Structures are given as structure tokens and as C-alpha cells.
Coordinates of C-alpha atoms and ligand atoms in Angstrom, one line a residue:
X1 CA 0.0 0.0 0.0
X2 CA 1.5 3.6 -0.7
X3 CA 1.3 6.0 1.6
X4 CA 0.0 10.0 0.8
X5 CA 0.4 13.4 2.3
X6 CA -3.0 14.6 3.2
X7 CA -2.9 18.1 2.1
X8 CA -0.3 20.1 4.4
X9 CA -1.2 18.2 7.8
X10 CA 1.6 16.4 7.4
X11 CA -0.7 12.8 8.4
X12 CA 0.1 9.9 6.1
X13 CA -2.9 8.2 4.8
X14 CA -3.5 4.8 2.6
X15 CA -4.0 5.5 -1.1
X16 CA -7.0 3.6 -0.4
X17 CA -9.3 4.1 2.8
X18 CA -12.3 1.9 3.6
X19 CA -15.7 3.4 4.0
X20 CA -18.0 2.0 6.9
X21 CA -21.7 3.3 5.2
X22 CA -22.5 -1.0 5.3
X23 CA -21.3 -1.6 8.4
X24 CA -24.2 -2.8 10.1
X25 CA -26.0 -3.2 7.3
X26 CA -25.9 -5.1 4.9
X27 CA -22.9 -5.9 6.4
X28 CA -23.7 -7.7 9.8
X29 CA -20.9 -6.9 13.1
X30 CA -18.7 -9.6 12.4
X31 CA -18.6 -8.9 8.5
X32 CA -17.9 -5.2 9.2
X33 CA -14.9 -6.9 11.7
X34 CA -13.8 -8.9 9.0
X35 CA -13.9 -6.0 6.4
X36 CA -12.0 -4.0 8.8
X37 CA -9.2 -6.5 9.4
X38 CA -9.1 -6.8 6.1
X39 CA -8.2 -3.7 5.3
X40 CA -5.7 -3.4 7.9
X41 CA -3.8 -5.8 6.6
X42 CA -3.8 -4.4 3.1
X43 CA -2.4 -1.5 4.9
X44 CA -5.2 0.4 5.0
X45 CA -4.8 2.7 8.3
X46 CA -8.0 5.5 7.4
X47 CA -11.7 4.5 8.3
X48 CA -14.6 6.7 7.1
X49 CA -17.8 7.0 8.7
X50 CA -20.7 9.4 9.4
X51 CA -23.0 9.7 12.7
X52 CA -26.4 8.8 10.0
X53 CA -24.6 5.1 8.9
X54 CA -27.2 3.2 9.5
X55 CA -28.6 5.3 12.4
X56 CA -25.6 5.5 14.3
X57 CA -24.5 2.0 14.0
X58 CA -21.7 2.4 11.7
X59 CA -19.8 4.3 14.5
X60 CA -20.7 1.3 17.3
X61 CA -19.5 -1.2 15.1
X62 CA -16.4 0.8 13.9
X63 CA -15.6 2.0 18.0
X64 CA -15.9 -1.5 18.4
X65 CA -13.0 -2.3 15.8
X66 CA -10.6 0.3 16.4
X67 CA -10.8 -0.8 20.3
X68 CA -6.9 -1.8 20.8
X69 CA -5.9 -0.2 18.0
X70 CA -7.1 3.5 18.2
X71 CA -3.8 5.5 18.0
X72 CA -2.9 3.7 14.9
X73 CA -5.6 4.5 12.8
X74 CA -7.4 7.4 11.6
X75 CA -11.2 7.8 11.6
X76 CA -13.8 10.3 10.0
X77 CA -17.1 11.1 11.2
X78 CA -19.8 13.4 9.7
X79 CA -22.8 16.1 10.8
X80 CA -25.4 16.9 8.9
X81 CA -28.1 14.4 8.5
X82 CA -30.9 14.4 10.6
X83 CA -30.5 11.5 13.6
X84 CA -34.3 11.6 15.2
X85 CA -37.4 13.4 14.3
X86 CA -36.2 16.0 16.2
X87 CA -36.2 19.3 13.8
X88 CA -33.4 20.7 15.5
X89 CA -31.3 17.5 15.4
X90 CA -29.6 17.9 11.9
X91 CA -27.9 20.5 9.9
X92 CA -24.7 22.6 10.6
X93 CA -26.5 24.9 13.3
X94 CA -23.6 25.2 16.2
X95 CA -26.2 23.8 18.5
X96 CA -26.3 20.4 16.4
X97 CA -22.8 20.4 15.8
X98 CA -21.6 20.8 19.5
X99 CA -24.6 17.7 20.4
X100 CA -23.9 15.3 17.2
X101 CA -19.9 15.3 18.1
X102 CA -20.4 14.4 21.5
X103 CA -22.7 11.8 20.5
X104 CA -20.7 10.2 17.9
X105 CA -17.5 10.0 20.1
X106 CA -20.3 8.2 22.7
X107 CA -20.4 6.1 19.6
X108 CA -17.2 5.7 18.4
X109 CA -15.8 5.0 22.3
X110 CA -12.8 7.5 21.9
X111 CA -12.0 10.8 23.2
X112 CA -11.4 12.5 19.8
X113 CA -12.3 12.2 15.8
X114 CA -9.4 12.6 13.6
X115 CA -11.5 14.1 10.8
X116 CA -14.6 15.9 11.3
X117 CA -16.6 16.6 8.1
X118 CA -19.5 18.7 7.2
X119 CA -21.8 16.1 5.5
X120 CA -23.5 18.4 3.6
X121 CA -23.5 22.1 2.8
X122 CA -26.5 23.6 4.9
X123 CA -26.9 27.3 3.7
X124 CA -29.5 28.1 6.0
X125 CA -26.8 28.6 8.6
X126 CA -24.1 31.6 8.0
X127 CA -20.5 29.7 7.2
X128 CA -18.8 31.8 9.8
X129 CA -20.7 30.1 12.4
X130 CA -20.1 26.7 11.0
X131 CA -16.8 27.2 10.8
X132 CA -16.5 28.6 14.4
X133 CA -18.0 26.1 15.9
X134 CA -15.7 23.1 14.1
X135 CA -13.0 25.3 15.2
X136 CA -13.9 25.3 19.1
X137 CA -14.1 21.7 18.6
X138 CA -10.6 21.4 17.4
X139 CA -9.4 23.8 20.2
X140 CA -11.4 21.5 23.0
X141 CA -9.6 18.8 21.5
X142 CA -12.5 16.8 19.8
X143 CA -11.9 17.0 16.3
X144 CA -8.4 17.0 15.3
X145 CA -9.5 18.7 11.5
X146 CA -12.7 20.0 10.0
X147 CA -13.4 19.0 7.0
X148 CA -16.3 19.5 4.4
X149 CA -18.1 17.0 1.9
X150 CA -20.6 17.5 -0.6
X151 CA -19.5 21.4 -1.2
X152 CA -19.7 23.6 -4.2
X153 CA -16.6 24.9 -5.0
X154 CA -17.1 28.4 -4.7
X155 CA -18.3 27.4 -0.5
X156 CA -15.3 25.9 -0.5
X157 CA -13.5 28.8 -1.5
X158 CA -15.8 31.2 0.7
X159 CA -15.2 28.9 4.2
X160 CA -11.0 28.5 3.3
X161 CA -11.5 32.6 3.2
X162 CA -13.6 32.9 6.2
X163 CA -11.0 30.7 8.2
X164 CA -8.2 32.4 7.3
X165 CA -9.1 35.9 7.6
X166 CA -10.6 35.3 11.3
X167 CA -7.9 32.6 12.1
X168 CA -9.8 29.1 12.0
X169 CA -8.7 25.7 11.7
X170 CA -9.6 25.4 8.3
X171 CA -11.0 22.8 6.5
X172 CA -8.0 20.0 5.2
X173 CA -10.1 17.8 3.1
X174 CA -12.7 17.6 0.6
X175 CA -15.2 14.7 0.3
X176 CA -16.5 14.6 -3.1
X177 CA -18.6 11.8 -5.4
X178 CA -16.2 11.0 -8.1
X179 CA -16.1 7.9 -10.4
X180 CA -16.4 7.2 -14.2
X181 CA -19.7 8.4 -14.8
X182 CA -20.2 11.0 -12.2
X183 CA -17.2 13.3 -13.0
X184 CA -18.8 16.7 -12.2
X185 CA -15.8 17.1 -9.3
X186 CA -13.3 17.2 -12.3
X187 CA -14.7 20.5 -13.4
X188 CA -14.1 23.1 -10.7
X189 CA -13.5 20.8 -7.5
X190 CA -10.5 18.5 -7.7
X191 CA -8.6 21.6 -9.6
X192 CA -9.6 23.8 -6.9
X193 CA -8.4 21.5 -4.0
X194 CA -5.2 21.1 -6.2
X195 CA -4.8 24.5 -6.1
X196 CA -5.3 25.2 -2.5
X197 CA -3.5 21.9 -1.2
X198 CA -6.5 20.1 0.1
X199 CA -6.4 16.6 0.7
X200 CA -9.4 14.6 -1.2
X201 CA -11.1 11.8 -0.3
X202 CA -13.4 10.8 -3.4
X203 CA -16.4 8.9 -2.8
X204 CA -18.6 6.1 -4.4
X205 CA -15.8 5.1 -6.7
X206 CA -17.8 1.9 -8.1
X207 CA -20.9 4.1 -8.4
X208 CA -22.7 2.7 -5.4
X209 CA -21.9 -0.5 -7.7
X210 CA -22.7 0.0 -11.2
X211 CA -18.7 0.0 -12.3
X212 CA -18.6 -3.3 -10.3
X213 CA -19.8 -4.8 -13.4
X214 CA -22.6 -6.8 -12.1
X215 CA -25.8 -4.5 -13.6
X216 CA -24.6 -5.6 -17.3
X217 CA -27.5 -7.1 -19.4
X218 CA -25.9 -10.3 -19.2
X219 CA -26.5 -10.4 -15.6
X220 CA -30.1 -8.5 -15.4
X221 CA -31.7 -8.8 -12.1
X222 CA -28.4 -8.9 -9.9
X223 CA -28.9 -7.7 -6.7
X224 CA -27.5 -4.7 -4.9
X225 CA -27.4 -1.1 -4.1
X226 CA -28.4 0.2 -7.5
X227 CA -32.0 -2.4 -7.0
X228 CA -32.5 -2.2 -3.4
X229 CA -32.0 1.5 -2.7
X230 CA -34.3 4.2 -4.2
X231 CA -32.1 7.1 -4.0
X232 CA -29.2 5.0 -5.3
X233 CA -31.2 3.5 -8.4
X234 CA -32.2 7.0 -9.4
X235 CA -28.9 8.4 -9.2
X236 CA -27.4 5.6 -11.6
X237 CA -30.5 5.3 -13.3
X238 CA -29.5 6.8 -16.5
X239 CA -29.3 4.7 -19.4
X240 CA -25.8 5.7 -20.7
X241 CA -24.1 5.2 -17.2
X242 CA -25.0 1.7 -17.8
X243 CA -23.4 1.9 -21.4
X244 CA -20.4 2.9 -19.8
X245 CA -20.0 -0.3 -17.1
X246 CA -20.6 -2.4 -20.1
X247 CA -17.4 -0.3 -21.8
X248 CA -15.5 -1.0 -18.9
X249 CA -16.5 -4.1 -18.3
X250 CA -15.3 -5.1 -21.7
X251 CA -12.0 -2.7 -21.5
X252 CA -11.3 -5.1 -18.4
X253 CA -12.0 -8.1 -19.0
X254 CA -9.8 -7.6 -22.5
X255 CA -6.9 -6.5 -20.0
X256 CA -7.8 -9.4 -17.4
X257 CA -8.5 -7.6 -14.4
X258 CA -11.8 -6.9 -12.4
X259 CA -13.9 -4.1 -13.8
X260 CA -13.9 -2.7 -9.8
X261 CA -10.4 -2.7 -9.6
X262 CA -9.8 -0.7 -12.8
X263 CA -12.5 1.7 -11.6
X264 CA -11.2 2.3 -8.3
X265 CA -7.4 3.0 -9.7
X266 CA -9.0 5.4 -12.1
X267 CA -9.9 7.5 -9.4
X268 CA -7.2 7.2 -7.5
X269 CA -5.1 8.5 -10.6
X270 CA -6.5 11.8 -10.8
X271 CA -3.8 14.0 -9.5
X272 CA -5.6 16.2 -6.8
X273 CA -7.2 12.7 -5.6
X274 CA -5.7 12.1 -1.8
X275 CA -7.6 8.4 -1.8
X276 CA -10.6 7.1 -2.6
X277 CA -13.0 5.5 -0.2
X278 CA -14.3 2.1 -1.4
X279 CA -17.2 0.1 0.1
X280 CA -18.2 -3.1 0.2
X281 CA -20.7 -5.7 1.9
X282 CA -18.3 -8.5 2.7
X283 CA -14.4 -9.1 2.1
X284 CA -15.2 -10.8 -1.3
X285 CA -16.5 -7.6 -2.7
X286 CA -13.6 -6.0 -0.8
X287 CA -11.0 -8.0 -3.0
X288 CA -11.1 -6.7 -6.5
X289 CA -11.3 -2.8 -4.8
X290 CA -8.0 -3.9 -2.6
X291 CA -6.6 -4.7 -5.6
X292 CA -6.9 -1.1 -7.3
X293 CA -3.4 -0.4 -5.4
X294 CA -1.8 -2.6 -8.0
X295 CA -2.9 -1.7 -11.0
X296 CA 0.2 0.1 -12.8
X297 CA -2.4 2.6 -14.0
X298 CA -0.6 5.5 -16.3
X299 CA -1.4 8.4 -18.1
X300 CA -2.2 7.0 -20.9
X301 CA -4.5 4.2 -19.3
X302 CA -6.4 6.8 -17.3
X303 CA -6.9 8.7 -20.6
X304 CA -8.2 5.8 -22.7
X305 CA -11.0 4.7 -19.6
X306 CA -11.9 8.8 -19.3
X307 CA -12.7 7.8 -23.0
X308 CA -15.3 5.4 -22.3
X309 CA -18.2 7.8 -21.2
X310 CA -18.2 11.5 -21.8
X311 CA -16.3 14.3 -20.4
X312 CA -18.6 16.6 -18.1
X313 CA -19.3 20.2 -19.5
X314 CA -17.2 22.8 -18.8
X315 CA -18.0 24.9 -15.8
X316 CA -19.1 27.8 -18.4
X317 CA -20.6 28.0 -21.5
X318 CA -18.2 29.6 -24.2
Ligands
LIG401 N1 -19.9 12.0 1.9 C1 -20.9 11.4 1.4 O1 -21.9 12.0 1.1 C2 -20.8 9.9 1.1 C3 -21.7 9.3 0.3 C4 -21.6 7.9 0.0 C5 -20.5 7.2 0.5 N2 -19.6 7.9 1.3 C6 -18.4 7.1 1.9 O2 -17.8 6.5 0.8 C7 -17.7 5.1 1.1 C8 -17.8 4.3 -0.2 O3 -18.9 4.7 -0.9 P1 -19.8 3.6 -1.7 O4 -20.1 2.5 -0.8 O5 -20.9 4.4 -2.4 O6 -18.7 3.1 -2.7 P2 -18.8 2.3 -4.1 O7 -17.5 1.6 -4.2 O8 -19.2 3.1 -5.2 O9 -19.9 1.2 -3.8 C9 -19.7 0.1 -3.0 C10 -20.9 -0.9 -3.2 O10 -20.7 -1.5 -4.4 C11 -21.1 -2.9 -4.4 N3 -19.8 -3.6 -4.6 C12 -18.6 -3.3 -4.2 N4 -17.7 -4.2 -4.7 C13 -18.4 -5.1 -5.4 C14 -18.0 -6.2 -6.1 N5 -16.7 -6.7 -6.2 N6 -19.0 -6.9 -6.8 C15 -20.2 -6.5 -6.7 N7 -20.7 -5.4 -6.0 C16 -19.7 -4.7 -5.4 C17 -21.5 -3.1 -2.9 O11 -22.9 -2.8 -2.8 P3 -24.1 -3.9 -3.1 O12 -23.6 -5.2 -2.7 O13 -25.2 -3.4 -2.3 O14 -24.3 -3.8 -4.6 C18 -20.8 -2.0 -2.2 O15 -21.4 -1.6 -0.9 C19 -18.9 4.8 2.1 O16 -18.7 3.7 2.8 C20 -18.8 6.1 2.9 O17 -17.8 6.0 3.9 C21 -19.7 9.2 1.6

């Protein structure tokens, strides 16, 4: 496994870091174990997660896992998303933010989160008070960085202004969705967080599944994500993102390797990428994803698998 700067902290992350959204389901406690030591072993030392995982139990099963081993792995957690039916207990308000941390370290069983993100942006709240409020946190010791996911660019841009000018911890990392056929981050994101240094942890490499290979027509009917999951079917939904798995599923098999794997080291070869964060349902799955660290992807490779769906517009109309 090679190791990567994130951003300017100076923290060396895996060039691959394992989501936890199916730990506890579908992936049952001691699948999510076995996913984890799994990953540890490929030399995977960065765990993502987000306090809404499966209603909180993500972060149990992941506190469980990192039990013995805290100080030598880093974990992520995420505030946004909306935990009860309580209308104040979601968003970025500070009074959400100051509750959901405590509750996720509950969770989690440690004393500190290594990354904190913003799940989503939540305009109704000004930035400055988001960004104050992630910066107490680092100052009490609970968060070690802020980060932000699911950002515009020009936010982005606004919050890294904001933290500088009043002297914030500033966000390190960006969390974007970013695979072959949702490439919207190449546009104005990924150049962006080159530009500023940011670390980026892509997610949804496979497309929730699609670039796995198994939604081709000569395996209608296969079950997953992309069947079981409203949201997920309508965000892949689209006709030519399925033209594009069977493109790459072709492109792969040619080059004998497993559609996943080629997907995965795609994203991880965009230059501004830090990582990518794969996810899987049980170590089988896991397999082919692990196996996007060896892929001698190149230039040229990336280029020709860009190829296979189009290029996203460009961020103005000329
Ligand atoms: N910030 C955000 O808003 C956000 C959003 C989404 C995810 N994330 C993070 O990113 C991580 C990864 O995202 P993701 O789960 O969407 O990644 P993904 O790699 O696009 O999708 C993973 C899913 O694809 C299917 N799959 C994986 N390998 C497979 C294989 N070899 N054969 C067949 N199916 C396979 C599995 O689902 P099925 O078995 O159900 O098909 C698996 O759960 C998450 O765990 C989470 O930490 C963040």
C-alpha cells in the first residue's frame, strides 16, 4: 500500500481508505470486523464513517474495531443528516454540531475524531458560524481537522477565506462523489483543492456498484445497491451510465483484471485525488477494490477509460 500526504497536515494516509456506510448493514458486526481486518492488513490505516450510517450503528461497530488499535488508525465522522425526528437535530447549526460530536465520540468510544466533516452544505446557517463552531471543537480537543463534503466549490472557496481571515482551523479535506460516470468534481472541485493543497477523499468510486460490473445485461436482475436502494437506483439510473459499465467491463475483461479494480485505480489516478474511499458488503467484494493499489495505471490508461463515457461540460458556457 502507498502511503499520501493529506494536504499540508503532514498525516500519512493509505492510497485507499475503507468506508464503513454498510457496516451494520448489509454488512452484519462480524462482516464489518472482518472488512475491517481486512483492510488493515492491506495496509489500510484511514476509516470513514458518518454519525447517520445506518442510524448511528456504523460508529458502534467501527468503536468496536478500532478498540486496541485507536492510535494507529485514523477515523472520520460526519454532521449533517438528521438523527431523530427532532427538527433541530440535523444541519450545521452550532447547537447540532456541538450535540452530534459528542454523540458520535459516545459512539465511536474515543476521546477524539481525527477528521470531522460537514456532510452536507447547509446554507440556512451563516458559514462563519459553522466554521467557528468546528474550530472550538478542534481547540477542545474533539476533532483534530474539520473537513467539508458535498461542497460547491465556490463554499469551498468562501469557508478556506472565512477561516483564514478570522484565524480558523480550516477545512483540510474535501469529500466529493467521483467515479467514471459522475465526474462533475473534475470540473471546478478537484482543480480547486489542487490549487489550494487540500487533501481529497473521493467517494462512491464503483458508483454505489454499477462500475462493479454486475448491472450488465448479461446479468439483469443482480442484486445490490443500485436495486434495493431508491435514491441510489435513481442516481445511476440513467441509461448511458450503464453503457459505460458495459465499456468498462469489456476494456477489463480484455486487460484481465476486475472491472472494480480498474474503476477504483482510475480514481485514484486523478492527481488532486488524496484516496478514494471504497465500500463493500463482505471481504469478497472488498477483493477486487483492494486490488486497485496494483494496477500500474498510467497516463495513458487513465486517458483511454476517461474515453469510455463522456467528459462533463465545462464549468461555463463559451
Ligand atoms: N460524503 C458522502 O456524502 C458519502 C456518500 C456515499 C458514501 N460515502 C463514503 O464512501 C464510502 C464508499 O462509498 P460507496 O459504498 O458508495 O462506494 P462504491 O465503491 O461506489 O460502492 C460500494 C458498493 O458497491 C457494491 N460492490 C462493491 N464491490 C463489489 C463487487 N466486487 N462486486 C459486486 N458489487 C460490489 C456493494 O454494494 P451492493 O452489494 O449493495 O451492490 C458495495 O457496498 C462509504 O462507505 C462512505 O464511507 C460518503
Amino acid at each position: 500500500m502507498e502511503y499520501r500526504l493529506l494536504g499540508t497536515t503532514g498525516l500519512n494516509v493509505s492510497s485507499l481508505c475503507m468506508g464503513t456506510m454498510s457496516f451494520g448493514n448489509p454488512a452484519d458486526e462480524d462482516t464489518s470486523k472482518a472488512l475491517f481486518s481486512r483492510a488493515r492488513d492491506a495496509g489500510i490505516n484511514t476509516f470513514d464513517c458518518a454519525d447517520v450510517y445506518n442510524g448511528g450503528e456504523a460508529e458502534r461497530i467501527l468503536g468496536r474495531c478500532i478498540d486496541g488499535c485507536r492510535d494507529e488508525v485514523i477515523i472520520t465522522s460526519k454532521v449533517f443528516n438528521p438523527m431523530s425526528g427532532d427538527m433541530n437535530d440535523r444541519g450545521l447549526s452550532r447547537r447540532h454540531i456541538v450535540s452530534a460530536v459528542e454523540a458520535s465520540l459516545k459512539r465511536l468510544g474515543t476521546d477524539r475524531i481525527d477528521i470531522y466533516y460537514a456532510h452536507l452544505d447547509d446554507q440556512s446557517v451563516r458559514l462563519e458560524s459553522v466554521l467557528r463552531a468546528f474550530d472550538d471543537l478542534v481547540r477542545a480537543g474533539k476533532i483534530i481537522y474539520p473537513a467539508i463534503s458535498n461542497f460547491s466549490a465556490w463554499r469551498t472557496e468562501k469557508a478556506l477565506a472565512i477561516s483564514r481571515e478570522l484565524g480558523y482551523a480550516a477545512p483540510e479535506c474535501l469529500q466529493p462523489m467521483y467515479n467514471l460516470v459522475k465526474r462533475q468534481a473534475e470540473v471546478e472541485i478537484l482543480p480547486m483543492a489542487g490549487a489550494e493543497q487540500l487533501g481529497v477523499f473521493p467517494y462512491s468510486p464503483l458508483g454505489g456498484g454499477l462500475l462493479s460490473g454486475k448491472y450488465t445485461d448479461e446479468s439483469k436482475g443482480a442484486k445490490g445497491r443500485l436495486t434495493e436502494n431508491r435514491m441510489y437506483g435513481k442516481r445511476y439510473g440513467n441509461p448511458e451510465y450503464y453503457d459505460v459499465a458495459a465499456r468498462l467491463v469489456s476494456h477489463a475483461r480484455e486487460r484481465g483484471y476486475h472491472p472494480a479494480s480498474l474503476a477504483v485505480a482510475w480514481v485514484m489516478s486523478h492527481p488532486a485525488v488524496t484516496a478514494p474511499l471504497i465500500g463493500a458488503r463482505d471481504v469478497e467484494q472488498l477483493e477486487p477494490s483492494l486490488a486497485a493499489a496494483e494496477v500500474p495505471m498510467t497516463a495513458e490508461w487513465r486517458e483511454e477509460l476517461s474515453a469510455l463515457g463522456p467528459a462533463p461540460p465545462t464549468a461555463t458556457d463559451r
